[in-house]
């Protein structure tokens, strides 16, 4: 049976370290890092994520500024808010919760965020820095959380075969770019497979480390995983509870019962990657504060 990777515990440990550092910075400079979170509309999942981000900030002493805008907010109004946040000295990090309503051009909004405040790591400047291995950047929070969990469960990643299922801009593509770098936290041989693959199992069976971010329940079954692999499940799917159809439960993209019999370690859903995403956001906000307060 696989070890169940406790993302909640690792995230709590990281928050503890961030909390101590924030307190130290406050004593030294009288200032604390600040994160602005912008939510447009009433997407229920986004509302939950934004609430969790605020709670995370509160726990570590980061100031959080919430901007909850109605669903009809114009692109111009949103751009004008971004410009204000870019100019505000109290705001070190800016996060615009995605997805945005369809009348707003997501790319135009992301491009308007000052790359030095782009704690999501979605701005092309940060994407480019990740690709070329410039560490003076922000790594997107979910792949960053995956990288930390992988490093805790694999001793020497050098030359290990990392297979990623899913090619999104938020998880699959940035994770591939991070894990192929020649550094201690990475140095993997990376394969990205996706919906155009004729036989996903052909790839997943070769993985020493398998990350699944496909957005679909049961994308990976027990017979698709190599004995002893480390499996990271990024999926979050809300389904009817098989024991009580009046309720819903969260499941990942991996069939946990089957795969935990084959893998050496596996993340649960919930309690695996999810809490790590928030912890990495706090870590990025602290990094932004330090970079912006660095003496020239
Ligand atoms: N929506 C889903 N994941 C994310 C994320 O990591 N950041 C933002 N801003 N929106 C998201």
Short mmCIF file of C-alpha atoms and ligand atoms in Angstrom, two decimals, residues 38 46 49 53 95-99 120 122 140-142 170 277, ligand 1:
data_model
loop_
_atom_site.label_atom_id
_atom_site.label_comp_id
_atom_site.label_asym_id
_atom_site.label_seq_id
_atom_site.Cartn_x
_atom_site.Cartn_y
_atom_site.Cartn_z
CA UNK A 38 -9.53 40.20 -7.31
CA UNK A 46 -13.85 30.73 -7.17
CA UNK A 49 -10.77 29.58 -3.37
CA UNK A 53 -6.59 32.57 0.12
CA UNK A 95 -3.96 37.72 -8.02
CA UNK A 96 -6.91 37.84 -10.37
CA UNK A 97 -8.99 34.72 -9.81
CA UNK A 98 -9.64 32.76 -13.02
CA UNK A 99 -11.81 32.07 -14.92
CA UNK A 120 0.43 33.59 -9.86
CA UNK A 122 1.00 33.77 -15.29
CA UNK A 140 2.80 29.20 -10.62
CA UNK A 141 1.42 28.04 -7.28
CA UNK A 142 -0.05 24.63 -8.16
CA UNK A 170 -1.82 26.72 -15.12
CA UNK A 277 -1.33 25.74 -3.78
N1 LIG B 1 -8.13 29.36 -11.05
C1 LIG B 1 -7.77 28.08 -10.87
N2 LIG B 1 -6.51 28.00 -10.41
C2 LIG B 1 -6.06 29.26 -10.30
C3 LIG B 1 -4.82 29.81 -9.87
O1 LIG B 1 -3.86 29.14 -9.50
N3 LIG B 1 -4.77 31.18 -9.87
C4 LIG B 1 -5.79 31.96 -10.29
N4 LIG B 1 -5.61 33.28 -10.28
N5 LIG B 1 -6.95 31.47 -10.69
C5 LIG B 1 -7.09 30.12 -10.70
#
